[in-house]
Every structure is written in structure tokens, then in C-alpha cells.
Coordinates of C-alpha atoms in Angstrom, one line a residue:
X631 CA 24.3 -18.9 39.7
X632 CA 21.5 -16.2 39.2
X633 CA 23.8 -14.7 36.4
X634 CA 24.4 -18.0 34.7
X635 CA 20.6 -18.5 34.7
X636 CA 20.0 -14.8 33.5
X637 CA 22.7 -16.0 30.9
X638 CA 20.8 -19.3 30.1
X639 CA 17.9 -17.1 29.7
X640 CA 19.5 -14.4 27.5
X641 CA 20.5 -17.2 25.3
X642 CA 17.5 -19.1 24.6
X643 CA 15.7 -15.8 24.2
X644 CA 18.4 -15.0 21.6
X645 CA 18.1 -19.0 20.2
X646 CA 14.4 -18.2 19.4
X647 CA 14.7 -15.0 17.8
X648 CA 17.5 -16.8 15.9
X649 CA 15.0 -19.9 14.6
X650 CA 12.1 -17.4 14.1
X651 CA 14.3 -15.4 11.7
X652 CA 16.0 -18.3 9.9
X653 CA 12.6 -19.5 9.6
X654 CA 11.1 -16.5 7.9
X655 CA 14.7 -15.8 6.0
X656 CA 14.1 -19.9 4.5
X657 CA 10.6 -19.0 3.4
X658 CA 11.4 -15.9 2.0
X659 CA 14.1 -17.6 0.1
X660 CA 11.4 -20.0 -1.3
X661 CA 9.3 -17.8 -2.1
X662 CA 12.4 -15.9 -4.1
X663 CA 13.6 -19.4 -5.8
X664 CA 10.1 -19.6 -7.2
X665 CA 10.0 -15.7 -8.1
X666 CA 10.5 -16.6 -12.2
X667 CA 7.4 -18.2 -12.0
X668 CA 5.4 -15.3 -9.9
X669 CA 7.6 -12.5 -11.3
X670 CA 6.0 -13.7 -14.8
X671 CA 2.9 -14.0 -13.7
X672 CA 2.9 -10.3 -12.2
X673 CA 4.5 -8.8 -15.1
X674 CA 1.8 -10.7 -17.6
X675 CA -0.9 -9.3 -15.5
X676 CA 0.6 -5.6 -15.6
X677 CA 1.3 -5.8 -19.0
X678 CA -2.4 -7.1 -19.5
X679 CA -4.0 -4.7 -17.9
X680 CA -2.3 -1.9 -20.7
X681 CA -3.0 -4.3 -23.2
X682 CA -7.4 -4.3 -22.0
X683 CA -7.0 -0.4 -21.7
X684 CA -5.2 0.4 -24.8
X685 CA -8.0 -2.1 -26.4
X686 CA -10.7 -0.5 -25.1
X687 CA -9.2 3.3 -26.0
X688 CA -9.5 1.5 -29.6
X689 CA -13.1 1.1 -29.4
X690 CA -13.7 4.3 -27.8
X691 CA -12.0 6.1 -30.3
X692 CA -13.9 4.3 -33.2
X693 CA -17.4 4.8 -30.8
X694 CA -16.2 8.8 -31.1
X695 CA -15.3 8.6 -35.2
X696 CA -18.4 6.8 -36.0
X697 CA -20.8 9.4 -33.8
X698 CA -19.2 12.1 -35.4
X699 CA -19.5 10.4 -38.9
X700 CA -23.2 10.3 -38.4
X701 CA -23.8 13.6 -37.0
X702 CA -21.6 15.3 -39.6
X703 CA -21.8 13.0 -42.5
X704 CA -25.2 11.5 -42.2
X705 CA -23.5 8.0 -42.4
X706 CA -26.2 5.9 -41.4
X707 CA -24.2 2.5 -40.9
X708 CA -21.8 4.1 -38.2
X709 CA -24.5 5.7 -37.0
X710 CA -26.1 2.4 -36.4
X711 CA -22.5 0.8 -35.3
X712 CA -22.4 4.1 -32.6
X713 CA -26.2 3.2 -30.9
X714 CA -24.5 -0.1 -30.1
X715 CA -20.8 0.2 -28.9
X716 CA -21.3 1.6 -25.6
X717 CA -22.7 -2.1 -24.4
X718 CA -19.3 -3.5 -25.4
X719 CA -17.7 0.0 -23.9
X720 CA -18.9 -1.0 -20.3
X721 CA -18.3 -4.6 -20.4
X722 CA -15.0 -3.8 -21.2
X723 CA -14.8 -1.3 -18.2
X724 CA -15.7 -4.0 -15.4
X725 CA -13.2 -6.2 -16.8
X726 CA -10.5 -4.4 -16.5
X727 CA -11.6 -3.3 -13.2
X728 CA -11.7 -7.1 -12.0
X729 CA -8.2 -7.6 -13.2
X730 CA -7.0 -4.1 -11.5
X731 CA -8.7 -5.2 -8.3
X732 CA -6.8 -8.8 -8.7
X733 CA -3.5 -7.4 -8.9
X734 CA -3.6 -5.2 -6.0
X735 CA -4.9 -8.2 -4.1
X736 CA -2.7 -10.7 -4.9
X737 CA 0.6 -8.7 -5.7
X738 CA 0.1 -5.7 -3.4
X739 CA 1.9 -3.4 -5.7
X740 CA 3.8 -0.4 -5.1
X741 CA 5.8 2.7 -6.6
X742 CA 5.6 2.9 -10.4
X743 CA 3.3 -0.3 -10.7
X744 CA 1.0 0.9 -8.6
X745 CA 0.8 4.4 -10.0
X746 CA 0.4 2.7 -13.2
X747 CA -2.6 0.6 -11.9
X748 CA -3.9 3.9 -10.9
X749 CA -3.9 5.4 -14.0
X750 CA -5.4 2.6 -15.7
X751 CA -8.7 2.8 -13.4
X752 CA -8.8 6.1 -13.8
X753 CA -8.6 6.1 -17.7
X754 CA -10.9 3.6 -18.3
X755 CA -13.6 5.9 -16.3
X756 CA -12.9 8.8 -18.7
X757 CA -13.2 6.7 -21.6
X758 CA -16.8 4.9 -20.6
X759 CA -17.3 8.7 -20.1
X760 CA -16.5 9.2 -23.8
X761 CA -18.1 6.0 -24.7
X762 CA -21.5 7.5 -23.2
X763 CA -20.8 10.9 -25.0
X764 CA -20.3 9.7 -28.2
X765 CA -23.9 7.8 -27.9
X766 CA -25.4 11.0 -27.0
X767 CA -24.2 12.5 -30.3
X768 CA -25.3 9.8 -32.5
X769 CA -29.0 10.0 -31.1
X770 CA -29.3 13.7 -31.7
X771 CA -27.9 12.9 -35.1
X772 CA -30.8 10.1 -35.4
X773 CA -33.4 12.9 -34.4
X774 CA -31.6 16.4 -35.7
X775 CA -29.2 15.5 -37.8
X776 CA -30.2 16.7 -41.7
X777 CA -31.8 19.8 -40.2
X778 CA -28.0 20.2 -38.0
X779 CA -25.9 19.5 -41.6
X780 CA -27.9 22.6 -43.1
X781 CA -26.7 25.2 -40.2
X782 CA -24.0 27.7 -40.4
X783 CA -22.9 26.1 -37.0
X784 CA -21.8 22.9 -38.5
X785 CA -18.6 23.9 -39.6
X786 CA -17.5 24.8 -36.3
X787 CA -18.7 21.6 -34.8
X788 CA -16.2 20.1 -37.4
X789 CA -13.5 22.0 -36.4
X790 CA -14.1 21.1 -32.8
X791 CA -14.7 17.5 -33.8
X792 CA -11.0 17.6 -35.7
X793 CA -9.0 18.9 -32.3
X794 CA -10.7 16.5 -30.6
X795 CA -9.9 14.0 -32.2
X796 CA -6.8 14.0 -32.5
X797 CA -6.2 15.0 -28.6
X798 CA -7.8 11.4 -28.2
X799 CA -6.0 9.5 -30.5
X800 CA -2.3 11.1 -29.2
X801 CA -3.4 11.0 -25.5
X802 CA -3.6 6.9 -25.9
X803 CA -0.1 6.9 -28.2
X804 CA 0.9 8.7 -24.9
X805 CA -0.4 6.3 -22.6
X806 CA 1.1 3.5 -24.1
X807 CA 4.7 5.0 -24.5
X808 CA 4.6 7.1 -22.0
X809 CA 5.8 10.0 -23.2
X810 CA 5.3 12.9 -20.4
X811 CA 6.3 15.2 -23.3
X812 CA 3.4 14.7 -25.6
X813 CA 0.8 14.6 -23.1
X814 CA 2.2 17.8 -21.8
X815 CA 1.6 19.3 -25.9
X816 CA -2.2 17.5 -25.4
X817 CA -3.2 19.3 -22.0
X818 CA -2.2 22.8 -24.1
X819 CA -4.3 21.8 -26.8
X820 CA -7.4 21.7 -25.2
X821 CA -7.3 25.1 -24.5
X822 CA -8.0 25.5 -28.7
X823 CA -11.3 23.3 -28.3
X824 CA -12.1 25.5 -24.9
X825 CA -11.7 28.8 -27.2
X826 CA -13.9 27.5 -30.0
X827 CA -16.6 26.1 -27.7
X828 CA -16.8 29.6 -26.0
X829 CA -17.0 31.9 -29.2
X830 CA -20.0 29.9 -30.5
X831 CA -21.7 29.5 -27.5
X832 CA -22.6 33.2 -27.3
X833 CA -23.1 33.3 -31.4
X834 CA -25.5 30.0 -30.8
X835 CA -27.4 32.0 -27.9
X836 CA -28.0 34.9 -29.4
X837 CA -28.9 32.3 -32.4
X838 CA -31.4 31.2 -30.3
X839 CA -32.6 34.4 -29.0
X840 CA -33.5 35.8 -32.3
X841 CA -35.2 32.6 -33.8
X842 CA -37.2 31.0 -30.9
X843 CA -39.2 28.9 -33.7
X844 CA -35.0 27.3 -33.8
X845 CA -34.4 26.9 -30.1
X846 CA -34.6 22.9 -29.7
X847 CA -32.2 22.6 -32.9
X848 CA -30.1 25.1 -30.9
X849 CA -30.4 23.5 -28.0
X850 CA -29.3 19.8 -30.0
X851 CA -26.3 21.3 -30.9
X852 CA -25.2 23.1 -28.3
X853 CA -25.7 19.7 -26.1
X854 CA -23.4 18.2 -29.6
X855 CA -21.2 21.1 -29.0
X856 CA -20.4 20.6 -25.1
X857 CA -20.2 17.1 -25.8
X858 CA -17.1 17.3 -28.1
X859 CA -16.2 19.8 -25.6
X860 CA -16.2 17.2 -22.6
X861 CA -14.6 14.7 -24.3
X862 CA -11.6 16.7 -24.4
X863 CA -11.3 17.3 -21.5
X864 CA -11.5 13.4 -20.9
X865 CA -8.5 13.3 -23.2
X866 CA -6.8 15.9 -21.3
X867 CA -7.5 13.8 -18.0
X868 CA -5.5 10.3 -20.1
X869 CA -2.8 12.8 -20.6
X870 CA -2.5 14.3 -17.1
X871 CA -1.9 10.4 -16.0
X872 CA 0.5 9.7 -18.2
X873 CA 2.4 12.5 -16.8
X874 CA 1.5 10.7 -13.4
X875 CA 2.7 7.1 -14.2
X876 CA 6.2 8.3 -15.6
X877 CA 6.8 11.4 -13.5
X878 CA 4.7 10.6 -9.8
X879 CA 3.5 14.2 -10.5
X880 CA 0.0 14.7 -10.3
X881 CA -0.5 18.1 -12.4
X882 CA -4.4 18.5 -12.5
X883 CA -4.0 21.7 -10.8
X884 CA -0.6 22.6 -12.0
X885 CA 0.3 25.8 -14.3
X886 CA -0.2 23.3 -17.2
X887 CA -3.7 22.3 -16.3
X888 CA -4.2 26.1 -15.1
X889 CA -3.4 27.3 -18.8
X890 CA -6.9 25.7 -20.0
X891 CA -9.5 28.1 -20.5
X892 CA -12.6 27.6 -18.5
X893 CA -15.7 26.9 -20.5
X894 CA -19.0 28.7 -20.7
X895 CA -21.7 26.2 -19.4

């Protein structure tokens, strides 16, 4: 009789675990039948969040163009347009990071989606950082920038200004398609804008040195100078996520981020 009832037991114990999982099982399967709905949902919010970055890369990049217009150019209207545009750079910034913050709550994502919300955060802090640079540049051109357009050292700033550039304007082509590839060809490219930055450092020293009356021009542009500099190297950080989101490889400190030639500070 003891067996039976050890039996019985056995039985209901195994009844239970039987409801419990058919339970769970029927509410999972809910939750699947209604999966176009959420599915949609989570793939409008993914897909939104690129959209809000990409977005905001376009008014970084325009913050950057119009800095450098008025530092190099004396174009006072996008010198005006650059005092403004890191207000709508930040707001942009805590948006995205609301919707980022939403996801992960409400979807708990994993694997590639969740190296892509990564990236996203990340990039958005590199380009406030460029946003913030970029402001920097067009109020030294507001104080310096006639007696800067009259220096030998503006051609160099140009040529900086022109790598840049276009590191910036290939590293968000690269976030959007990512293509590993390309932002692979970016990360060596900074190492061109490294090299420039360093060879007229020392000229602009010894600049500096020579004509002490010059020093706080010297000083302008050498802040100008490391600017540029820096905002490479923000591009070079889109790239290195990119590379991240489609390859799970984090290559900051990887031969191809090792190649980059350190700069002077």
C-alpha cells in the first residue's frame, strides 16, 4: 500500500509539473501568436534608433563643415549657424538615449541587437564629442580668425580639416551599411591626420618660441589643430563599432588600432 501511495504521490507530483509547464507552454504560445505585432514593434524601435543616430551624424557633420568654414573661410553665416548647433546636438543625444534605455527594458535584447544598441550609445557620445569640438573651433574663429587666415599654418589646418572630413562622413556610410571593410580603410586613415598633427606641432612650437609677441595666436591654433585632431579620432571610434556590430570583435586595441600613430599633446 505504501508503494501505491509513493505511486499516487509520484504521480501528482508529476500531474503538477505537467500543468505548470502546459501553463507556461500556453502563454508562451500567446505571447508567439501575437509576436507580428511585438516583432514589429521591436524591429521599428531598432530600426529607429539607426534612423535618430544616422540623423544626428547629419548634423554633426554639418556642425563640423560649417566650424571649419568659418575658421578657414571667414564665412560668417555658418559661423553663426556653428555657435548654435551644439543645443540641438545634445538634445538629440538624450533622445536617443531614452529610446536605447527603452528597448533594453522592454525587449531585453541580445546577440547582434544588442551589440548594435551598444554601438549606437556609444557613437552618439563621440559625436556630442564632435559636436562640442566643432563649437570650440568656431569661437576661436569668432576671436582669431582673420589674424589665423594670414599664417603660414593655415594650409595645414586645411589639409588636416580635408582627412577629417572625410574619415567622418565614410565612418557614418559605414555605420549605416555596415561595412567592416571600410571602417577597417577609416581606422588606417587616421594615422595621416596623426602624422600631420605631429610635424606641425614642433614647427608651431618652435613658432612660438621664437615670436613670444605670437604665442596666444599659436596657442589658438594649436587648440584648432588638436581639435581636428580629436575629432578623428572620434571618427575612428564610429568605425571601430561598426566593426563591433557586424563582426562581435572589439578591435580598440587590435593591430589595426595599434597602427595609429600616437599624438604629441
Amino acid at each position: 500500500m505504501k508503494v501505491i501511495g509513493d505511486i499516487s504521490v509520484k504521480c501528482s507530483l508529476r500531474q503538477t509539473c505537467s500543468c505548470i509547464l502546459m501553463f507556461f507552454w500556453r502563454v508562451f504560445m500567446d505571447s508567439y501568436n501575437g509576436t507580428p505585432h511585438t516583432l514589429t514593434r521591436y524591429d521599428d524601435d531598432i530600426s529607429a534608433l539607426r534612423t535618430m543616430l544616422m540623423n544626428m551624424g547629419g548634423v554633426a557633420e554639418q556642425h563640423f563643415a560649417d566650424a571649419l568654414a568659418y575658421l578657414l573661410d571667414g564665412d560668417a553665416e555658418r559661423g553663426a549657424r556653428a555657435l548654435k548647433q551644439d543645443y540641438e546636438i545634445n538634445r538629440m543625444e538624450s533622445s536617443i538615449d531614452e529610446l536605447a534605455i527603452q528597448i533594453i527594458a522592454r525587449y531585453s535584447p541580445m546577440a547582434n541587437d544588442l551589440r548594435t544598441i551598444m554601438s549606437v550609445v556609444k557613437a552618439i557620445t563621440d559625436l556630442e564629442r564632435i559636436g562640442d569640438k566643432s563649437e570650440k573651433m568656431a569661437r576661436i574663429a569668432e576671436e582669431i580668425g582673420p589674424i589665423l587666415r594670414h599664417t603660414d599654418f593655415i594650409g595645414h589646418l586645411r589639409v588636416m580639416s580635408r582627412i577629417v572630413g572625410g574619415m567622418m562622413h565614410d565612418a557614418l556610410d559605414a555605420f549605416i551599411r555596415l561595412d567592416a571593410i571600410a571602417a577597417e580603410e577609416i581606422i588606417r586613415r587616421d594615422t595621416h591626420v596623426n602624422e600631420e598633427y605631429n610635424a606641425v606641432h614642433r614647427v608651431l612650437l618652435k613658432y612660438m618660441n621664437e615670436n613670444p609677441n605670437s604665442a596666444d595666436v599659436g596657442l589658438r591654433i594649436l587648440s584648432c589643430m588638436r581639435a581636428i585632431e580629436r575629432v578623428g579620432d572620434h571618427c575612428t571610434n564610429i568605425a571601430e563599432y561598426v566593426i563591433f556590430q557586424e563582426k562581435g570583435a572589439d578591435v580598440r586595441h587590435s593591430d589595426i588600432s595599434s597602427n595609429k600613430q600616437r599624438t604629441q599633446i
